[in-house]
PDB file of C-alpha atoms in Angstrom:
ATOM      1  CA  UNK A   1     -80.612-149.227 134.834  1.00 94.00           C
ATOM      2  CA  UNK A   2     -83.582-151.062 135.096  1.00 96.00           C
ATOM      3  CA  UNK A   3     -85.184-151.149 138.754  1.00 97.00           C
ATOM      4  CA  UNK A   4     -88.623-152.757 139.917  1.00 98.00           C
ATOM      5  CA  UNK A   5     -89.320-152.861 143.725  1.00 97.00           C
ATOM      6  CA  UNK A   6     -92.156-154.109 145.131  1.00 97.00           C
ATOM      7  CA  UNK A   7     -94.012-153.030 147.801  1.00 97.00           C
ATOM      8  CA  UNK A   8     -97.019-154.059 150.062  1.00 97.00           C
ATOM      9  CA  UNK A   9     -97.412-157.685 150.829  1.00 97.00           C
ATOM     10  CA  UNK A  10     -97.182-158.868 153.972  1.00 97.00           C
ATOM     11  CA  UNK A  11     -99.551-161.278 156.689  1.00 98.00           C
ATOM     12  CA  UNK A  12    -103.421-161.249 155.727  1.00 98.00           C
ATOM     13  CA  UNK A  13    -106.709-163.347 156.908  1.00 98.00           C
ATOM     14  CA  UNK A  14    -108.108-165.057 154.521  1.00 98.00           C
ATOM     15  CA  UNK A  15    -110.948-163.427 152.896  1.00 98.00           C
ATOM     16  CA  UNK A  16    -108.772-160.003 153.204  1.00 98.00           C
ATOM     17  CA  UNK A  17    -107.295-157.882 150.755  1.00 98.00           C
ATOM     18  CA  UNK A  18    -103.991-156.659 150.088  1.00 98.00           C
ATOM     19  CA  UNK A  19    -102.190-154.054 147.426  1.00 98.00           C
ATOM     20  CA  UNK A  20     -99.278-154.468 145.961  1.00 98.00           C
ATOM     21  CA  UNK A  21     -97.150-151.443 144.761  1.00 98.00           C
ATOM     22  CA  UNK A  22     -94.701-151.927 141.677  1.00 98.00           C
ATOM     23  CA  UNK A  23     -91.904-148.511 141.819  1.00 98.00           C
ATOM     24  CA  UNK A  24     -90.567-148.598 138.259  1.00 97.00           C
ATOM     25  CA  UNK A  25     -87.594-146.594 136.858  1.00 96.00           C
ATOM     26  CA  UNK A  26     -84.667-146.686 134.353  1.00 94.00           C
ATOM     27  CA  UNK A  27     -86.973-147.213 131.247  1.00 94.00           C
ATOM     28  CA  UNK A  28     -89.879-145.327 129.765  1.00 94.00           C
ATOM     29  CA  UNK A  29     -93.025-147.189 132.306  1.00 95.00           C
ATOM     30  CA  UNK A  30     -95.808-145.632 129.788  1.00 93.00           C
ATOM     31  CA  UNK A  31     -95.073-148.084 126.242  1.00 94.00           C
ATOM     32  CA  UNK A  32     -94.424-151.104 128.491  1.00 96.00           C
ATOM     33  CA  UNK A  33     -96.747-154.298 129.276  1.00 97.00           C
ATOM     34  CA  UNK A  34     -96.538-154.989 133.085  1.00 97.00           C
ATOM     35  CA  UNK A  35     -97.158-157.487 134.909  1.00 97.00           C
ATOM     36  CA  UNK A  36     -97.368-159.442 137.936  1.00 98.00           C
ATOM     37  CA  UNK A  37     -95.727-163.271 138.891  1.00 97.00           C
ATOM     38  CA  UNK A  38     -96.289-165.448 141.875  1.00 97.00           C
ATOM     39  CA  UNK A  39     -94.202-168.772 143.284  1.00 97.00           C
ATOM     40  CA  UNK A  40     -95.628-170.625 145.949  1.00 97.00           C
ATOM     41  CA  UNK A  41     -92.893-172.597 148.017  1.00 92.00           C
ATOM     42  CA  UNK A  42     -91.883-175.801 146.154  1.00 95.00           C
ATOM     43  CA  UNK A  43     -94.178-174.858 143.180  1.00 96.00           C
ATOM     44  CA  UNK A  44     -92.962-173.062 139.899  1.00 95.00           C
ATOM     45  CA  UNK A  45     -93.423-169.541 139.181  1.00 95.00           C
ATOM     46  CA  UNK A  46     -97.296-169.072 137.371  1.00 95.00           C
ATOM     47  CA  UNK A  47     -98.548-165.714 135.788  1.00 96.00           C
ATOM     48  CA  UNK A  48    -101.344-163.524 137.459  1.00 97.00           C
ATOM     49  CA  UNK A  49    -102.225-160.640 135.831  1.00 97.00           C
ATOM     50  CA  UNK A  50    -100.814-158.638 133.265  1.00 97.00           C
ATOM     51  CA  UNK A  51    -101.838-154.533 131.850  1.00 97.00           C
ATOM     52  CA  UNK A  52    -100.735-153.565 128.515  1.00 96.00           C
ATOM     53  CA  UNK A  53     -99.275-150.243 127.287  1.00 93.00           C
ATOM     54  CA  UNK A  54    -102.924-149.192 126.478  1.00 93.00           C
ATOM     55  CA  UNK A  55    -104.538-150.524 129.604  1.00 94.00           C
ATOM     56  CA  UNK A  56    -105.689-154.020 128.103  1.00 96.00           C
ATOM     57  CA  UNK A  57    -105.430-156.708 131.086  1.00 97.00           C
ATOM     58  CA  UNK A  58    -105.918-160.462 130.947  1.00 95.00           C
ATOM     59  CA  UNK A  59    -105.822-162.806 134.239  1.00 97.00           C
ATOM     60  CA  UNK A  60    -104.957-165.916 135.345  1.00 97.00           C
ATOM     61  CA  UNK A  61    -108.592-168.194 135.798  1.00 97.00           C
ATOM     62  CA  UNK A  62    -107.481-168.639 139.609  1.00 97.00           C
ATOM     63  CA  UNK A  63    -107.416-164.870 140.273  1.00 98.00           C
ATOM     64  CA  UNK A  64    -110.477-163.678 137.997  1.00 98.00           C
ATOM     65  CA  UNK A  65    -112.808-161.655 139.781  1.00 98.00           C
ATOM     66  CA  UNK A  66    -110.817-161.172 142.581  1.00 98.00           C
ATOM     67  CA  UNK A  67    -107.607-159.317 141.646  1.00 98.00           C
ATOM     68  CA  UNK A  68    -107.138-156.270 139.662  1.00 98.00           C
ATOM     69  CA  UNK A  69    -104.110-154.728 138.026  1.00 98.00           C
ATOM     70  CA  UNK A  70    -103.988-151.436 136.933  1.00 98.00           C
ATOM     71  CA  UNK A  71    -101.035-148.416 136.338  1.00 97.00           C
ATOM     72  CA  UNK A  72    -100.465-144.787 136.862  1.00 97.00           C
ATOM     73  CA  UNK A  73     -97.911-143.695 133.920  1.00 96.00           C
ATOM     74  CA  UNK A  74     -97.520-140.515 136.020  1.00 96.00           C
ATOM     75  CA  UNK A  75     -95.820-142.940 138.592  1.00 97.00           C
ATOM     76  CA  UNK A  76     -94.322-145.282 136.840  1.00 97.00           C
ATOM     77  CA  UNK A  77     -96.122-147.517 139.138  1.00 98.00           C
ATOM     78  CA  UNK A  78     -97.806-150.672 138.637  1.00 98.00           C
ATOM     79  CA  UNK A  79    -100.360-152.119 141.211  1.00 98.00           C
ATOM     80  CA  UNK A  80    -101.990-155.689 142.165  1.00 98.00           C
ATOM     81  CA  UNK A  81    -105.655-154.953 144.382  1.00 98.00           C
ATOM     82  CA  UNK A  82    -105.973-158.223 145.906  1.00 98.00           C
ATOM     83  CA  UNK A  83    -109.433-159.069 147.412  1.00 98.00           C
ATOM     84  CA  UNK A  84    -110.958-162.022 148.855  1.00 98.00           C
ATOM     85  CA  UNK A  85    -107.473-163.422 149.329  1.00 98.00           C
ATOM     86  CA  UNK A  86    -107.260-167.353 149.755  1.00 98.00           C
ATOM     87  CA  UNK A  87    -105.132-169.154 151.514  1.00 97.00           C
ATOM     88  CA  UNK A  88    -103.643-170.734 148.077  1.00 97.00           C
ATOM     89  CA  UNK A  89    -102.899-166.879 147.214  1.00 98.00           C
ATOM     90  CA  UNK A  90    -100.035-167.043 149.821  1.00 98.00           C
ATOM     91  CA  UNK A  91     -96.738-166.748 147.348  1.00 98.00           C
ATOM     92  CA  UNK A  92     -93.761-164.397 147.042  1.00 98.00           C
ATOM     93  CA  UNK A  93     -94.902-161.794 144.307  1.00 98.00           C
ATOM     94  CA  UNK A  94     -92.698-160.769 141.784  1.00 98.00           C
ATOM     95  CA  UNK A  95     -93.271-157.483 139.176  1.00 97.00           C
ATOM     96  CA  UNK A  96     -92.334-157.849 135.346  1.00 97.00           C
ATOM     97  CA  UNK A  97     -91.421-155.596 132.746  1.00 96.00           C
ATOM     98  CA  UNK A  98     -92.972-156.735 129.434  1.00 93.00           C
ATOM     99  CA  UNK A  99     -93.926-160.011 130.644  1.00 92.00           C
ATOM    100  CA  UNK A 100     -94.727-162.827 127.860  1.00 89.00           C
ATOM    101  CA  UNK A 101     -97.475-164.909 129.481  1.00 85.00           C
ATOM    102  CA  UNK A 102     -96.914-167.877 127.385  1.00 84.00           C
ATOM    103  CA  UNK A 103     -93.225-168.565 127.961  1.00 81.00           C
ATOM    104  CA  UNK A 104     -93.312-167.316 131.887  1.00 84.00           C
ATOM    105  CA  UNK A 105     -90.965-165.205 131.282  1.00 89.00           C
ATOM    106  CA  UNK A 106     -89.877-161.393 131.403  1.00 93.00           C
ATOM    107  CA  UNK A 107     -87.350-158.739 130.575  1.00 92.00           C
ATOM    108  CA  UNK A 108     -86.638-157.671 134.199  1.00 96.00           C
ATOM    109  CA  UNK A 109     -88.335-158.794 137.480  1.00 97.00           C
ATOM    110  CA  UNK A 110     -88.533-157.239 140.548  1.00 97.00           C
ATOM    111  CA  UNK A 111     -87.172-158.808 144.176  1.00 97.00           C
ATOM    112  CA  UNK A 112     -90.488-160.059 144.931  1.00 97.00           C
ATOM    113  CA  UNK A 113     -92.612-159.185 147.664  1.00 98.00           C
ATOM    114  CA  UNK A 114     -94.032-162.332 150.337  1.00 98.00           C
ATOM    115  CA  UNK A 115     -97.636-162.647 150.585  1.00 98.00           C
ATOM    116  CA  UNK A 116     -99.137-164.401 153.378  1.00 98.00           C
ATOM    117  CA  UNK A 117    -103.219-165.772 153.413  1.00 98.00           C
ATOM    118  CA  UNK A 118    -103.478-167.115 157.011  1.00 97.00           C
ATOM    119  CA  UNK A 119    -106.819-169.632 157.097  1.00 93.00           C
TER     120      UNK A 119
END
């Protein structure tokens, strides 16, 4: 079956960085968009950043410039480089399988991993 488990978050200053690690198995990783979800407490659940099966990406405005998500088919992994981290970053982060920006929504999603920007 279908498994996505997050890795890497955890406590950060702000103006840190921080990468997050997306283990993926029970499907083939390499024809698959991936991407990457955040909630903040009492907010919904927004898109960040998203890699097609070819390696295209597209962003959310908020995180342009400062996050990057790339893939290693040989893995099957998927991974968020978070720099310059703000405290408005802090969320729980949550990996997607085939992830439709538009609608917010996605095949399968991970646990989620918490992310912490401390000011």
């Amino acid at each position: 079956q279908v498994q996505l488990r997050e890795s890497g978050g955890g406590l950060v200053q702000a103006g840190g960085s921080l990468r997050l690690s997306c283990a993926a198995s029970g499907f083939t990783f390499s024809v698959y968009s991936m991407g990457w979800f955040r909630q903040a407490p009492g907010k919904e659940r927004e898109f960040v950043a998203r890699i097609n099966w070819g390696g295209g990406t597209n962003y959310a405005d908020s995180v342009k410039g400062r996050f990057t998500i790339s893939k290693d088919n040989a893995e099957n992994t998927v991974y968020l480089q978070m720099n310059s981290l703000k405290p408005e970053d802090t969320a729980v982060y949550y990996c997607a399988l085939d992830p439709s920006v538009s609608i917010g929504n996605a095949k399968y999603w991970g646990q989620g991993t918490q992310v912490t920007v401390s000011s």
